[in-house]
Structure formats: C-alpha cells, structure tokens
Amino acid sequence: MKLIECENARSVTFSKRKITLFEKAKRAAASTGATIAIFLISSKGYMHAFGTSCVHPIINEYRARHSNDNVAIAVAQNDGHRSDLLNGDPVDKLK
C-alpha cells in the first residue's frame, strides 16, 4: 500500500475505511463479548474514537491492569514522531 496522493481522495477513503473498521469492531464485540476501543487520527489531525462503551473506562482498565508494565500504546503522527496514547508522552523506542 502507498499513500493516496490526492488529498480529497485520501479523505474520502479514510472516512469509508473508518466506518467499516468501526462496524467490524462493533460486530466483533457483539459476537465475542470483547471490550474494544479504537483510536484513529486523520492526516489532518482529527481524532476519531470508537468504544463498545465509553473509551475512558477502557483506558482506565488498561492502565489498572498494566500499571507495573513498561507498555506503551503508540500512535504515529504526521510529523513522524510517536507518542504514548494513554499518557501523551513521547515514545522514542517501542519494545
């Protein structure tokens, strides 16, 4: 896969794929009983979130279960840097 060069086409594709991803996550949660949270950041910097419940309790449960772990959920940003989604801290190296 490669980056869609046309900004308008990229935006339309992002919107369609976001909807599909969220629909599939909803079906997976319904059929398996899983708790799911998804975060997306568009190329324009807009954040979109999906959760089988409000995403904040899911994040809080994750933090509680992994409070002693050195685990980071990283997101790639447009500037090439990564940050810890849960804490907002920069992540230089993911292990």
Backbone as CSV, one residue per row, in Angstrom:
resi,resn,N_x,N_y,N_z,CA_x,CA_y,CA_z,C_x,C_y,C_z
1,MET,0.837,-1.182,0.000,0.000,0.000,0.000,0.877,1.239,0.000
2,LYS,0.354,2.277,-0.595,1.082,3.540,-0.569,0.093,4.670,-0.287
3,LEU,0.622,5.794,0.106,-0.187,6.960,0.435,-0.954,7.439,-0.791
4,ILE,-2.218,7.712,-0.614,-3.038,8.276,-1.682,-2.642,9.738,-1.819
5,GLU,-2.157,10.111,-2.981,-1.599,11.450,-3.188,-2.668,12.551,-3.155
6,CYS,-3.803,12.317,-3.776,-4.864,13.319,-3.829,-5.508,13.455,-2.443
7,GLU,-5.419,14.645,-1.869,-5.903,14.863,-0.506,-7.400,14.584,-0.364
8,ASN,-8.190,14.974,-1.365,-9.624,14.743,-1.312,-9.938,13.244,-1.351
9,ALA,-9.280,12.528,-2.240,-9.482,11.076,-2.341,-9.022,10.381,-1.061
10,ARG,-7.920,10.856,-0.477,-7.423,10.282,0.782,-8.430,10.488,1.902
11,SER,-9.047,11.660,1.963,-10.037,11.962,2.994,-11.279,11.080,2.847
12,VAL,-11.735,10.906,1.611,-12.908,10.058,1.357,-12.604,8.610,1.729
13,THR,-11.431,8.133,1.342,-11.031,6.762,1.663,-10.930,6.569,3.166
14,PHE,-10.352,7.536,3.874,-10.250,7.454,5.332,-11.636,7.329,5.948
15,SER,-12.573,8.170,5.514,-13.923,8.143,6.075,-14.596,6.797,5.855
16,LYS,-14.479,6.263,4.648,-15.100,4.967,4.342,-14.472,3.841,5.151
17,ARG,-13.149,3.836,5.215,-12.472,2.766,5.962,-12.710,2.888,7.462
18,LYS,-12.827,4.113,7.960,-13.124,4.326,9.381,-14.479,3.719,9.716
19,ILE,-15.475,3.999,8.896,-16.818,3.467,9.129,-16.793,1.946,9.115
20,THR,-16.112,1.374,8.128,-16.023,-0.086,8.026,-15.323,-0.683,9.243
21,LEU,-14.224,-0.068,9.668,-13.480,-0.550,10.830,-14.349,-0.524,12.076
22,PHE,-15.057,0.580,12.298,-15.905,0.694,13.474,-17.058,-0.312,13.423
23,GLU,-17.642,-0.539,12.243,-18.719,-1.523,12.109,-18.218,-2.930,12.412
24,LYS,-17.031,-3.273,11.904,-16.467,-4.600,12.163,-16.129,-4.771,13.638
25,ALA,-15.636,-3.722,14.276,-15.329,-3.787,15.704,-16.612,-3.993,16.509
26,LYS,-17.679,-3.309,16.114,-18.963,-3.457,16.809,-19.477,-4.888,16.683
27,ARG,-19.381,-5.457,15.467,-19.831,-6.846,15.261,-18.962,-7.823,16.044
28,ALA,-17.656,-7.595,16.066,-16.757,-8.477,16.814,-17.071,-8.433,18.301
29,ALA,-17.334,-7.250,18.817,-17.672,-7.112,20.235,-18.997,-7.813,20.547
30,ALA,-19.971,-7.657,19.661,-21.277,-8.273,19.888,-21.195,-9.792,19.854
31,SER,-20.399,-10.338,18.951,-20.342,-11.793,18.815,-19.392,-12.463,19.805
32,THR,-18.424,-11.712,20.338,-17.444,-12.316,21.245,-17.532,-11.814,22.678
33,GLY,-18.245,-10.721,22.897,-18.313,-10.151,24.235,-17.078,-9.359,24.613
34,ALA,-16.209,-9.105,23.645,-14.970,-8.359,23.909,-15.273,-6.879,24.133
35,THR,-14.423,-6.238,24.904,-14.467,-4.790,25.071,-13.428,-4.207,24.134
36,ILE,-13.859,-3.298,23.273,-12.974,-2.795,22.218,-12.923,-1.270,22.253
37,ALA,-11.719,-0.740,22.086,-11.530,0.699,21.919,-10.583,0.906,20.745
38,ILE,-10.958,1.810,19.855,-10.133,2.119,18.683,-9.975,3.634,18.607
39,PHE,-8.749,4.079,18.362,-8.465,5.492,18.177,-7.827,5.680,16.809
40,LEU,-8.309,6.647,16.056,-7.739,6.977,14.756,-7.457,8.466,14.725
41,ILE,-6.360,8.832,14.128,-6.057,10.248,13.923,-5.878,10.446,12.419
42,SER,-6.710,11.302,11.840,-6.662,11.532,10.398,-5.410,12.306,10.024
43,SER,-5.139,12.358,8.727,-3.961,13.085,8.256,-4.064,14.578,8.548
44,LYS,-5.281,15.064,8.768,-5.474,16.476,9.122,-5.422,16.703,10.627
45,GLY,-5.234,15.611,11.391,-5.082,15.727,12.837,-6.356,15.556,13.639
46,TYR,-7.456,15.200,12.987,-8.705,14.985,13.718,-8.709,13.598,14.336
47,MET,-9.110,13.523,15.609,-9.135,12.240,16.301,-10.541,11.672,16.276
48,HIS,-10.618,10.368,15.994,-11.874,9.640,15.979,-11.713,8.456,16.918
49,ALA,-12.752,8.175,17.697,-12.663,7.073,18.654,-13.930,6.234,18.596
50,PHE,-13.740,4.946,18.831,-14.854,4.016,18.937,-14.628,3.180,20.179
51,GLY,-15.675,2.937,20.913,-15.589,2.035,22.051,-16.898,1.312,22.230
52,THR,-16.806,0.063,22.676,-18.035,-0.683,22.928,-18.779,-0.065,24.107
53,SER,-18.064,0.653,24.907,-18.632,1.537,25.918,-17.846,2.834,25.756
54,CYS,-18.018,3.757,26.636,-17.200,4.969,26.580,-15.728,4.545,26.632
55,VAL,-14.875,5.185,25.842,-13.483,4.750,25.769,-12.702,5.017,27.058
56,HIS,-13.128,5.982,27.860,-12.380,6.310,29.084,-12.326,5.142,30.072
57,PRO,-13.432,4.440,30.342,-13.322,3.272,31.229,-12.408,2.184,30.669
58,ILE,-12.369,2.041,29.353,-11.493,1.039,28.742,-10.036,1.431,28.976
59,ILE,-9.712,2.702,28.784,-8.348,3.180,29.033,-7.995,3.006,30.508
60,ASN,-8.913,3.360,31.400,-8.644,3.229,32.828,-8.413,1.771,33.222
61,GLU,-9.184,0.856,32.646,-8.984,-0.572,32.939,-7.633,-1.029,32.420
62,TYR,-7.266,-0.579,31.233,-5.956,-0.931,30.675,-4.842,-0.449,31.606
63,ARG,-4.951,0.808,32.033,-3.935,1.367,32.931,-3.847,0.573,34.223
64,ALA,-5.006,0.199,34.791,-5.021,-0.547,36.046,-4.359,-1.912,35.884
65,ARG,-4.625,-2.569,34.780,-4.067,-3.906,34.557,-2.584,-3.873,34.197
66,HIS,-2.110,-2.768,33.649,-0.729,-2.690,33.191,0.060,-1.607,33.922
67,SER,-0.335,-1.282,35.131,0.323,-0.194,35.853,1.788,-0.500,36.155
68,ASN,2.144,-1.767,36.263,3.528,-2.130,36.562,4.315,-2.508,35.320
69,ASP,3.671,-2.539,34.175,4.334,-2.909,32.930,4.951,-1.681,32.274
70,ASN,5.926,-1.906,31.457,6.514,-0.846,30.641,5.914,-0.944,29.246
71,VAL,4.615,-0.796,29.156,3.912,-0.962,27.898,3.423,0.395,27.435
72,ALA,3.615,0.691,26.178,3.137,1.950,25.610,2.278,1.653,24.395
73,ILE,1.173,2.338,24.299,0.381,2.286,23.082,0.775,3.513,22.305
74,ALA,1.377,3.302,21.165,1.910,4.426,20.409,1.078,4.691,19.174
75,VAL,1.055,5.938,18.826,0.407,6.338,17.584,1.435,7.066,16.743
76,ALA,1.410,6.792,15.461,2.295,7.506,14.549,1.613,8.811,14.176
77,GLN,2.324,9.886,14.278,1.775,11.189,13.954,2.342,11.659,12.625
78,ASN,1.718,12.664,12.045,2.133,13.153,10.729,3.584,13.616,10.697
79,ASP,4.102,14.074,11.826,5.480,14.568,11.843,6.497,13.445,12.036
80,GLY,6.028,12.199,12.063,6.936,11.061,12.185,7.261,10.686,13.617
81,HIS,6.842,11.478,14.587,7.083,11.164,15.982,5.968,10.283,16.502
82,ARG,6.253,9.592,17.574,5.240,8.757,18.205,5.000,9.285,19.600
83,SER,3.780,9.095,20.077,3.506,9.459,21.454,2.667,8.371,22.091
84,ASP,2.790,8.248,23.391,2.022,7.268,24.147,0.584,7.757,24.189
85,LEU,-0.327,6.986,23.627,-1.724,7.387,23.531,-2.349,7.548,24.909
86,LEU,-1.917,6.756,25.861,-2.529,6.808,27.183,-2.000,7.950,28.031
87,ASN,-0.744,8.304,27.849,-0.146,9.334,28.682,0.193,10.615,27.930
88,GLY,0.269,10.529,26.613,0.646,11.694,25.819,2.138,11.952,25.801
89,ASP,2.914,11.057,26.410,4.365,11.233,26.466,5.003,10.777,25.152
90,PRO,6.115,11.394,24.763,6.813,10.924,23.562,7.341,9.509,23.763
91,VAL,7.321,8.733,22.727,7.840,7.371,22.773,8.963,7.300,21.748
92,ASP,10.198,7.168,22.230,11.335,7.119,21.317,11.530,5.725,20.753
93,LYS,11.460,4.747,21.598,11.663,3.366,21.156,10.587,2.495,21.774
94,LEU,9.938,1.733,20.954,8.954,0.781,21.447,9.604,-0.588,21.528
95,LYS,9.362,-1.260,22.603,9.946,-2.591,22.788,8.883,-3.635,22.608
